[in-house]
CSV table of C-alpha atoms (C1' of nucleotides) in Angstrom, one decimal:
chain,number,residue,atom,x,y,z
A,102,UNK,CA,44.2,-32.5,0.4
A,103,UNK,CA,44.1,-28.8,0.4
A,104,UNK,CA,46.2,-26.5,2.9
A,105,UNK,CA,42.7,-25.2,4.3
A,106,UNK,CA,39.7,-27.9,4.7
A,107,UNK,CA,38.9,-26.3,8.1
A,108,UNK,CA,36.1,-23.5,8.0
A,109,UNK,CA,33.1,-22.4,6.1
A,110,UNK,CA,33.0,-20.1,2.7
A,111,UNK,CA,32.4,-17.0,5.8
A,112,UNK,CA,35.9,-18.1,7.0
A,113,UNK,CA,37.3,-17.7,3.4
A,114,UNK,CA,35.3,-13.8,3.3
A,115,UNK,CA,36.9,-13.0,6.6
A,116,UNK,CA,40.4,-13.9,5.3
A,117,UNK,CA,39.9,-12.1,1.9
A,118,UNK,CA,38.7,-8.8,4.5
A,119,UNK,CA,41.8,-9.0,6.7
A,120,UNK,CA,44.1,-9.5,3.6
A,121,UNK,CA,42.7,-6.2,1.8
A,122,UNK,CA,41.8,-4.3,4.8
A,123,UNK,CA,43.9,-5.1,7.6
A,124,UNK,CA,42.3,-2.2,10.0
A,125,UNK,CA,38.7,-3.1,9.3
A,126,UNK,CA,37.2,-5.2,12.3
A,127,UNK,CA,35.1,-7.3,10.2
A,128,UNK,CA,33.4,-9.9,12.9
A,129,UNK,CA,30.1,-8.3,12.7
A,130,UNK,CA,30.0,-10.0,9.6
A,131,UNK,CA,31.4,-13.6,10.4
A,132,UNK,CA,27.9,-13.3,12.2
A,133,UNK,CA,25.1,-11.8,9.7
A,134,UNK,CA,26.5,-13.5,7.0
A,135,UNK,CA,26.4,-16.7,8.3
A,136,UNK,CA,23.1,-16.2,9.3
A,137,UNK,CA,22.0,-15.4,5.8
A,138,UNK,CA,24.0,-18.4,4.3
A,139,UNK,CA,22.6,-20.9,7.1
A,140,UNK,CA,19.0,-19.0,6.5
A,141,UNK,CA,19.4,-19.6,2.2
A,142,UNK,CA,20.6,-23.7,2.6
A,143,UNK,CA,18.5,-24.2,5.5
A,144,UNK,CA,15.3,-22.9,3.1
A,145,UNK,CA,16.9,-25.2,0.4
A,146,UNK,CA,16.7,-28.2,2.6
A,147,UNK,CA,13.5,-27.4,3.9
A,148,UNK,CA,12.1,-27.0,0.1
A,149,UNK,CA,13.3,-30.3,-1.0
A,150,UNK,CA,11.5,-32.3,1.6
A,151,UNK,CA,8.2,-30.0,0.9
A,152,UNK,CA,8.5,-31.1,-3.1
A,153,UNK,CA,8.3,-34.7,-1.9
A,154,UNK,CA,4.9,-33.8,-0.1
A,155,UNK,CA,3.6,-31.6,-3.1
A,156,UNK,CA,3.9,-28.6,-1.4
A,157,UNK,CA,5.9,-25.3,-1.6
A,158,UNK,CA,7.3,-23.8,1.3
A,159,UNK,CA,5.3,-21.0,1.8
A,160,UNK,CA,2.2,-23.3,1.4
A,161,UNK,CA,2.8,-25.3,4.5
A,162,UNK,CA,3.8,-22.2,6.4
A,163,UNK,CA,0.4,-21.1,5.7
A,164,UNK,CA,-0.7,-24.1,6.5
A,165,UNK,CA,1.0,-24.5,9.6
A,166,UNK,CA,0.4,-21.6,10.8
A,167,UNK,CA,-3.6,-22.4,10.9
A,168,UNK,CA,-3.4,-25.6,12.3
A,169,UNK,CA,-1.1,-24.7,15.2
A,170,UNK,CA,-3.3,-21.7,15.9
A,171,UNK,CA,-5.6,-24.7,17.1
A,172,UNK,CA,-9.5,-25.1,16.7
A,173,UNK,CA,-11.4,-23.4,14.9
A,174,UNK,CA,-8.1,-22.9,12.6
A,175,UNK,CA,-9.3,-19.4,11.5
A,176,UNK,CA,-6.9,-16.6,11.4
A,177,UNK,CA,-7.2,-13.2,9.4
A,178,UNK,CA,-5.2,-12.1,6.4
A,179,UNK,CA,-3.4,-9.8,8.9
A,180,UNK,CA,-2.0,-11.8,11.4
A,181,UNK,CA,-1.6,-14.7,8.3
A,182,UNK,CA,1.2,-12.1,6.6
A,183,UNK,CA,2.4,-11.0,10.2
A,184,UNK,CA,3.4,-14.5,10.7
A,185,UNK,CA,4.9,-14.8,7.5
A,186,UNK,CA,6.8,-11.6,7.6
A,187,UNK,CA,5.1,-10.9,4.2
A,188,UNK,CA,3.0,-7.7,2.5
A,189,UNK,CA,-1.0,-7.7,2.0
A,190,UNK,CA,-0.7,-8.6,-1.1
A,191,UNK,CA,1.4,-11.4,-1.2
A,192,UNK,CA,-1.0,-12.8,1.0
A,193,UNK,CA,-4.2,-12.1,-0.9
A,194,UNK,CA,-2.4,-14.0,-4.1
A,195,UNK,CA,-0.8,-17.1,-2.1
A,196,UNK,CA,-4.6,-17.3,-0.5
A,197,UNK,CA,-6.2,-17.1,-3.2
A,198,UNK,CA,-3.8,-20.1,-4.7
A,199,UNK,CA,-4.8,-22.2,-1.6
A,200,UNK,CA,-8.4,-21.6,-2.2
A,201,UNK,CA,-8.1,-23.1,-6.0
A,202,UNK,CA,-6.3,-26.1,-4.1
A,203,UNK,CA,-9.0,-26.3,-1.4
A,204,UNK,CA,-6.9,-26.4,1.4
A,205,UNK,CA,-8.5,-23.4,2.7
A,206,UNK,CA,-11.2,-21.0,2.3
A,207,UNK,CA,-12.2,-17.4,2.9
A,208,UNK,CA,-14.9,-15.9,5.2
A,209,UNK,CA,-15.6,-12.5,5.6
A,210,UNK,CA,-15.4,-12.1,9.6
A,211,UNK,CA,-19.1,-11.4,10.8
A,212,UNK,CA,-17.9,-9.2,13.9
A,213,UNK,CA,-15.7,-7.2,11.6
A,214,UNK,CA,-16.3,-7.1,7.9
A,215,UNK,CA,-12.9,-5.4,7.2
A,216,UNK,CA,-11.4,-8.7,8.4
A,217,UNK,CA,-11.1,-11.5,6.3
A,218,UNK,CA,-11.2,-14.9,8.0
A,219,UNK,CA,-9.0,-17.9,6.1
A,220,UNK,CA,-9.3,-21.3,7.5
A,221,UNK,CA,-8.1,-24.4,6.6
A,222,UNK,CA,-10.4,-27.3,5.2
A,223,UNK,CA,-10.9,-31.0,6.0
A,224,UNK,CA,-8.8,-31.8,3.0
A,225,UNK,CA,-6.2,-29.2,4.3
A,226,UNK,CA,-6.1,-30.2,7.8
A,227,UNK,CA,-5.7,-33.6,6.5
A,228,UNK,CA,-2.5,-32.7,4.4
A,229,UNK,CA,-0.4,-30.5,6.7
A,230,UNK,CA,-1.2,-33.0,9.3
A,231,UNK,CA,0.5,-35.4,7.3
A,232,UNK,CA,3.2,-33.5,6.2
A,233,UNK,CA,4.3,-32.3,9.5
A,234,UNK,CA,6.0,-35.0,11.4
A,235,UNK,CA,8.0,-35.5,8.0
A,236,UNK,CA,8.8,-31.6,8.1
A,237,UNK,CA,10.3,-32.2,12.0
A,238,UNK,CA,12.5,-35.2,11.2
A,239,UNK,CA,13.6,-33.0,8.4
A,240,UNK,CA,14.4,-30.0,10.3
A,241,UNK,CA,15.7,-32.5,12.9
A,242,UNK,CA,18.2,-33.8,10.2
A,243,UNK,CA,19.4,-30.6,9.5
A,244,UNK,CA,20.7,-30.0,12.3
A,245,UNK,CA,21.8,-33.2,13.5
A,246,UNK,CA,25.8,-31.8,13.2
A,247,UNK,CA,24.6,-29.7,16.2
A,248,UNK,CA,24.1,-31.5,19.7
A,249,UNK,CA,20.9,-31.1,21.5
A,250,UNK,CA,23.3,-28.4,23.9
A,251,UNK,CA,23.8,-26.6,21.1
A,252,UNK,CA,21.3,-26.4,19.7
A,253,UNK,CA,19.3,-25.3,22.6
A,254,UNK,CA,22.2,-22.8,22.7
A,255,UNK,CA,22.0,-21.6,19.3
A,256,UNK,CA,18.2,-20.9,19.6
A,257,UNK,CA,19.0,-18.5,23.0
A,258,UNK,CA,21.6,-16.3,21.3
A,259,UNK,CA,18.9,-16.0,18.4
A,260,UNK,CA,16.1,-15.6,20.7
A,261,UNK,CA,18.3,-12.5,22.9
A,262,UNK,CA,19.0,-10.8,19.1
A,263,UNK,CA,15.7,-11.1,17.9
A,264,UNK,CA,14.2,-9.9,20.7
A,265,UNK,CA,16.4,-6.9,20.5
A,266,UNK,CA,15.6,-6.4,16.9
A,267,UNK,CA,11.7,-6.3,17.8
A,268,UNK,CA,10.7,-9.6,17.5
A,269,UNK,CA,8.6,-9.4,20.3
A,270,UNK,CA,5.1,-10.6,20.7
A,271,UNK,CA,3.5,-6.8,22.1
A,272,UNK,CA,6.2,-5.2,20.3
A,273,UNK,CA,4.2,-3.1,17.8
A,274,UNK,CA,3.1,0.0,19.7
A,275,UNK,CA,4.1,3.0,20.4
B,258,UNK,CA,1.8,-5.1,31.5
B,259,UNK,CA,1.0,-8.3,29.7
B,260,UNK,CA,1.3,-12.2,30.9
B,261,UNK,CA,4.5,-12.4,28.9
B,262,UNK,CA,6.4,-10.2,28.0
B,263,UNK,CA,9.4,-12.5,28.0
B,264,UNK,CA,10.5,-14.3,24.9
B,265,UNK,CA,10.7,-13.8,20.9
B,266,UNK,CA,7.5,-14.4,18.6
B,267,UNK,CA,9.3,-17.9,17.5
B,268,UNK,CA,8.8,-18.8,21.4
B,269,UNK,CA,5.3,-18.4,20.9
B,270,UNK,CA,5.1,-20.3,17.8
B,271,UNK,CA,6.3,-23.5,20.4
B,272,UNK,CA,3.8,-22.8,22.8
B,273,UNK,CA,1.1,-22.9,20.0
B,274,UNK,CA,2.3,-26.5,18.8
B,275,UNK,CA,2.7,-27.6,22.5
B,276,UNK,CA,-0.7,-27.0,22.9
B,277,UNK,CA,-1.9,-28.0,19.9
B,278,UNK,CA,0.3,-31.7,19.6
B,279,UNK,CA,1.6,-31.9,22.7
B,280,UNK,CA,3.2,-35.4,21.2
B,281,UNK,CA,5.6,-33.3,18.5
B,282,UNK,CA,8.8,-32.3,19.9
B,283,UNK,CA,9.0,-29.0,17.9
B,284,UNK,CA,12.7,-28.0,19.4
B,285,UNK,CA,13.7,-27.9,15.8
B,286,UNK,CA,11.3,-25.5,14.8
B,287,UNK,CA,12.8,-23.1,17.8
B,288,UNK,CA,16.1,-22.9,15.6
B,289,UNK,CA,15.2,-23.1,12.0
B,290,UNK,CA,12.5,-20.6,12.7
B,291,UNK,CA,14.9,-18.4,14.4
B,292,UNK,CA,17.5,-18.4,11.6
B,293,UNK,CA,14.7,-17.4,9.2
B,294,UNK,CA,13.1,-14.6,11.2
B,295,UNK,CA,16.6,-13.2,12.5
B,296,UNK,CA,17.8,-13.4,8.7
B,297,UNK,CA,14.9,-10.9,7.5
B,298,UNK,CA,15.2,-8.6,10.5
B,299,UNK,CA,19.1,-8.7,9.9
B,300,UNK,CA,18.6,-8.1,6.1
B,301,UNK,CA,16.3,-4.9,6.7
B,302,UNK,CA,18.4,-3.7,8.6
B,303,UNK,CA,21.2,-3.5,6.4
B,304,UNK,CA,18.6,-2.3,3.7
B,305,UNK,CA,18.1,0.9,6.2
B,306,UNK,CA,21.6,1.7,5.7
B,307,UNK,CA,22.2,1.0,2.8
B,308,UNK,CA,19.3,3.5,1.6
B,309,UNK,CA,20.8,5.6,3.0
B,310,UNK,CA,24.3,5.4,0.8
B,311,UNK,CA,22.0,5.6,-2.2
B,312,UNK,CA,22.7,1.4,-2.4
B,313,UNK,CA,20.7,-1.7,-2.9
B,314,UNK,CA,21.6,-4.5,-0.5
B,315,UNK,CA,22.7,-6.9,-3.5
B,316,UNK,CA,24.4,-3.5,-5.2
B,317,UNK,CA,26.9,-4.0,-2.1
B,318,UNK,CA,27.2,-7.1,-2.1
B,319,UNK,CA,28.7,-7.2,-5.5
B,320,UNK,CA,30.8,-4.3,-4.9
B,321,UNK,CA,32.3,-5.8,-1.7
B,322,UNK,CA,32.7,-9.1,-3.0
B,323,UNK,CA,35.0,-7.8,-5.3
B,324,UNK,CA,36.6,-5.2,-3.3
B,325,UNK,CA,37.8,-8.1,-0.8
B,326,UNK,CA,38.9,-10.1,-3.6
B,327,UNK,CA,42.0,-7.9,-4.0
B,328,UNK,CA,43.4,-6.3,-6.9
B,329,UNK,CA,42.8,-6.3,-9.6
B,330,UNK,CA,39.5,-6.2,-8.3
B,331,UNK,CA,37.8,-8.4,-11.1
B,332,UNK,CA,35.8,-12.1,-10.5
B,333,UNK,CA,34.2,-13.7,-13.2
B,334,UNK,CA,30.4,-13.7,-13.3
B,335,UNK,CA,30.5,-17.5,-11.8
B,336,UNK,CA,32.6,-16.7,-8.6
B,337,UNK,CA,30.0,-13.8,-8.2
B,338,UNK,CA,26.8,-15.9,-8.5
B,339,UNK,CA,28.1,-18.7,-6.1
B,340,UNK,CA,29.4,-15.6,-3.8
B,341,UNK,CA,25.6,-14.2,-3.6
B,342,UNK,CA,24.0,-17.7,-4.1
B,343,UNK,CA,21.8,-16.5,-6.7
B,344,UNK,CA,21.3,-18.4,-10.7
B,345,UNK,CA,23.4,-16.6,-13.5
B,346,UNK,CA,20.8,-15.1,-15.2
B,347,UNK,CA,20.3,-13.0,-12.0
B,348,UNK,CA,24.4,-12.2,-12.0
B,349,UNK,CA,23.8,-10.7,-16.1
B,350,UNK,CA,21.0,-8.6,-14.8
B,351,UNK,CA,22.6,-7.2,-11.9
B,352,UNK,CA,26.1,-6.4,-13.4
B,353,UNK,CA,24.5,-4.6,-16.6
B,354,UNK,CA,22.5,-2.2,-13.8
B,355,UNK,CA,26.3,-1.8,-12.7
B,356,UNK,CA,27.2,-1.3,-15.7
B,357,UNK,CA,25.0,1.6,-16.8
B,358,UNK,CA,25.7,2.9,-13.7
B,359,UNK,CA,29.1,3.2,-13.7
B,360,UNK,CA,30.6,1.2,-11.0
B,361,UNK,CA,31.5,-1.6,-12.9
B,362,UNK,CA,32.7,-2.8,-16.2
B,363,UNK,CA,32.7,-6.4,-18.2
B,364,UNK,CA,35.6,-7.6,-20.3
B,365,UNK,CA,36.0,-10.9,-21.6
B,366,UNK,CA,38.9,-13.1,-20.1
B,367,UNK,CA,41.8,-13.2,-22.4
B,368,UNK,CA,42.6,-16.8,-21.1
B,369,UNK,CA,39.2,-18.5,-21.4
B,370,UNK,CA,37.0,-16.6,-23.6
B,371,UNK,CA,34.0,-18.2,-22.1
B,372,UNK,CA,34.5,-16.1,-18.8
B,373,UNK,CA,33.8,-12.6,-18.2
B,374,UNK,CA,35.5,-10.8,-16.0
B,375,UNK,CA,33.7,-8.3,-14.0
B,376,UNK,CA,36.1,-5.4,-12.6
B,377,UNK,CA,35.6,-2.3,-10.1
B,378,UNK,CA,35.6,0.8,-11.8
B,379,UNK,CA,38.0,3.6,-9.7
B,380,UNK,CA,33.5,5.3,-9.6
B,381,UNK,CA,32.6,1.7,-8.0
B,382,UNK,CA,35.8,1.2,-5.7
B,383,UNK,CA,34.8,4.5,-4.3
B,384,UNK,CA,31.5,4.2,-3.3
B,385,UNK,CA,32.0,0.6,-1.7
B,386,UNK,CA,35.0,1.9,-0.1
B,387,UNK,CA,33.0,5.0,1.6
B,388,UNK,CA,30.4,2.4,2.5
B,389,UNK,CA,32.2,-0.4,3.9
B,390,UNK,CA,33.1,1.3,7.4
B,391,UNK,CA,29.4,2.5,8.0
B,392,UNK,CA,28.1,-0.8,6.9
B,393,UNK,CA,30.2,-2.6,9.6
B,394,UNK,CA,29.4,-0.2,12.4
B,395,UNK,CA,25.7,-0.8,11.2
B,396,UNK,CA,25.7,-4.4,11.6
B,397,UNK,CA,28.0,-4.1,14.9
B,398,UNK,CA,24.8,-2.1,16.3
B,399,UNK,CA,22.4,-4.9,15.1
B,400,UNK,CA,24.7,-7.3,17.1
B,401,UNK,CA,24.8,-5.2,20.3
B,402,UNK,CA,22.5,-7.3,22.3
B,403,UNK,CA,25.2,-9.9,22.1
B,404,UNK,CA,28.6,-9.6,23.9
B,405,UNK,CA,31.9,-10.4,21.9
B,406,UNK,CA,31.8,-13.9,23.3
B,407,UNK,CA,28.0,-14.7,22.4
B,408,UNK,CA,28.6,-13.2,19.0
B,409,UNK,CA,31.8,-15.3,18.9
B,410,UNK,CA,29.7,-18.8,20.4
B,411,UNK,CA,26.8,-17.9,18.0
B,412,UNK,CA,28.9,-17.6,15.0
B,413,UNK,CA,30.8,-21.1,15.7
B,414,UNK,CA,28.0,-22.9,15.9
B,415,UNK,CA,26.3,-21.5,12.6
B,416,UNK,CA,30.0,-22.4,11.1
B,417,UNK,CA,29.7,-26.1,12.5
B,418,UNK,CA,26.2,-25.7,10.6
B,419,UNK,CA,27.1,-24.7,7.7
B,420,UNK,CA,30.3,-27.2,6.9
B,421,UNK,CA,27.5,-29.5,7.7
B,422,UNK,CA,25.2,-28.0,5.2
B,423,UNK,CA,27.7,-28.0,2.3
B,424,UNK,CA,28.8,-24.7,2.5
B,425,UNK,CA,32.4,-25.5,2.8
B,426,UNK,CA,35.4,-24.4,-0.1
B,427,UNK,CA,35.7,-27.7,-1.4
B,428,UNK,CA,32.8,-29.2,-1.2
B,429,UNK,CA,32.0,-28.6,-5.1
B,430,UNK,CA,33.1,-32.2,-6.1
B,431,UNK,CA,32.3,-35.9,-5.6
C,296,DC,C1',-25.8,12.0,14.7
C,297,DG,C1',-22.3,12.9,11.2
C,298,DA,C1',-17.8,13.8,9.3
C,299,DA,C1',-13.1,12.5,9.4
C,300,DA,C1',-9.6,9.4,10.6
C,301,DA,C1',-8.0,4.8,11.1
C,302,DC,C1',-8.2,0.2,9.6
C,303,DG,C1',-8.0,-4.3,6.9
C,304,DT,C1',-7.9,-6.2,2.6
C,305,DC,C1',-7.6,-6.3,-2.4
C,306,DT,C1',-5.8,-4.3,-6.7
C,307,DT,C1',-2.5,-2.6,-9.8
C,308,DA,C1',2.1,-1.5,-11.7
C,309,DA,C1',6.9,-2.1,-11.4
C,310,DT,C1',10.5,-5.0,-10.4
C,311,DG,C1',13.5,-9.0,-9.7
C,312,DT,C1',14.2,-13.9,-9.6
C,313,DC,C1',14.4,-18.6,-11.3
C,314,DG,C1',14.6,-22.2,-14.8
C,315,DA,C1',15.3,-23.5,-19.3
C,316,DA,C1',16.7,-22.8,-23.9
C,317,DC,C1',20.3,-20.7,-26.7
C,318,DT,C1',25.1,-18.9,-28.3
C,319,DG,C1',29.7,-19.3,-28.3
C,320,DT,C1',34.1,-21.6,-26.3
C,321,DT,C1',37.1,-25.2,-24.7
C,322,DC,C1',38.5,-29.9,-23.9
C,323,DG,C1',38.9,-34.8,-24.8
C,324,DA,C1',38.6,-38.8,-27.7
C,325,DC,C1',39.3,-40.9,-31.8
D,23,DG,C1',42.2,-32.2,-37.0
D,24,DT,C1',37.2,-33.0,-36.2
D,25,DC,C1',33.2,-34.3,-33.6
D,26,DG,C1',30.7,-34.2,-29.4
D,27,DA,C1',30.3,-33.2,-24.6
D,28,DA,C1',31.0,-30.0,-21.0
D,29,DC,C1',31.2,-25.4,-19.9
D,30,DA,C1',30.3,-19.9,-19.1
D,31,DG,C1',27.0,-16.3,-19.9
D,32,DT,C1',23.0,-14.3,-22.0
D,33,DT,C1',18.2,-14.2,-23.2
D,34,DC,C1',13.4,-15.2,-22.6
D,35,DG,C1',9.0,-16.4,-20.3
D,36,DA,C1',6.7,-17.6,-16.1
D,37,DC,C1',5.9,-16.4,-11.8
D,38,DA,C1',5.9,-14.0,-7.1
D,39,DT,C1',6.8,-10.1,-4.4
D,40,DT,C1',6.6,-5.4,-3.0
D,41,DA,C1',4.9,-0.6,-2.7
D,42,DA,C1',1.3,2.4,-3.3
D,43,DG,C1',-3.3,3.4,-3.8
D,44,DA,C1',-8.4,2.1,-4.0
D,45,DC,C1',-12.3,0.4,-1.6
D,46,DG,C1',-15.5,-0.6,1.9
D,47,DT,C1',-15.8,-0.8,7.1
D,48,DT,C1',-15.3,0.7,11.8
D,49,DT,C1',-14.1,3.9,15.2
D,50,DT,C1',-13.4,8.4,17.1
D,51,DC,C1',-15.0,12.6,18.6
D,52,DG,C1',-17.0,17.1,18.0
DNA sequence: CGAAAACGTCTTAATGTCGAACTGTTCGAC
DNA sequence: GTCGAACAGTTCGACATTAAGACGTTTTCG
């Protein structure tokens, strides 16, 4: 058995950083890069249970993000790529994709014709509603090396950063 | 003032699916959605800084990795592809941008001649060098809304989450 | 009322990644 | 020793994203 089974791959950076630069107080990034290498296997994990379904990631997010919106599960093309955290365009083109599938369609919004109203169809209500209890008990497994505490702990200290870093819901104005 | 003003975006994201299947416990949701979102807003805003040293996020990455390796500053392509968790065509593409730009150079292992070793260049240990300090300090201030002690809790439990997850030293083989 | 600014989405061009096929190297079995 | 399998990187094609600008719509305000 090797001298060092304890710790994650982060553990083995930190080490390398206090071996080549002993002054550098490098904890800052015991934190972001975990969070980027639990963000990368966590989006791994949450891939492989979506292939099962016939589905991409993004597509269910999509998806999701209609059906939880609740009845009439419409949303614009704006608040469709706020929610993702993606550009115009990358909505227009994964929309578009969804419409050839028929999981939703596109309606120009009568009260504002800028707007662009997506909702989901009978045949995509159907599958995300299918898809999502498996999604959960994925997530759920995920996770499971994590205690209910802390897990409910680990979603706080998120919650206190990303509010900081503007992940607010009236966050946008001046 | 609005209703709410309390909470992240992710919070509302429950309070959707609560009211929309108030039968789904969605606590999962609350943490894998949180890694996600906090791992974009993290990433931009090392992106801001690095801009600002005239340096891509993944040109750093590179660079550091194999500053913190130690001299003589050289990994082979692999290590630096399972470092940045990205396939090895994307590890050939990035180095020959460092290449042409200087800040690193490719020679073939004498010992395996399969392997390519990819070493700083006294250009590349420079820059990353002159970057390394601001870099922490930048992602100190992302941190700030968390004490020592909450940075310290959060990043153990994303460790326990990540042994978990496979991202452990030896967890290569069988 | 009309011009200009702001807005929301789509379009286009540039870029970067992945996955798979390909080239060359090393190791193991016979 | 030689053959075949495993290995390490590179190349190539498909695809998806971003950034910037175009287009039509709405709002503002003189």
């Amino acid at each position: 058995m090797p001298a060092d089974t304890r710790g994650d791959n982060v553990d083995r950076v930190l080490e390398q950083w206090r071996a080549e630069r002993p002054a550098l107080d490098a904890a800052p990034m015991g934190v972001v890069g975990r969070v980027q290498r639990a963000c990368r296997l966590l989006e791994k994990g949450l891939g492989d249970y979506f292939a099962t379904q016939g589905l991409q990631l993004w597509e269910f997010d999509i998806l999701a993000t209609l059906l939880r919106s609740g009845p009439p599960y419409r949303l614009t093309a704006g608040a469709l790529g706020a929610s993702a955290m993606v550009t115009s365009g990358a909505v227009t083109n994964r929309v578009d994709r969804l419409v050839k599938r028929g999981l939703v369609d596109r309606e120009t919004d009568p009260d504002n014709r800028r707007s662009v109203l997506i909702g989901l169809t009978e045949e995509g209500r159907a599958l995300v509603d299918t898809a999502l209890s498996g999604h959960v008990a994925n997530e759920r497994r995920l996770l499971e090396s994590l205690d209910p505490e802390q897990q409910d702990a680990l979603a706080g200290l998120l919650r206190t950063l990303l509010v900081d870093l503007g992940d607010a819901p009236g966050e946008g104005g001046s």
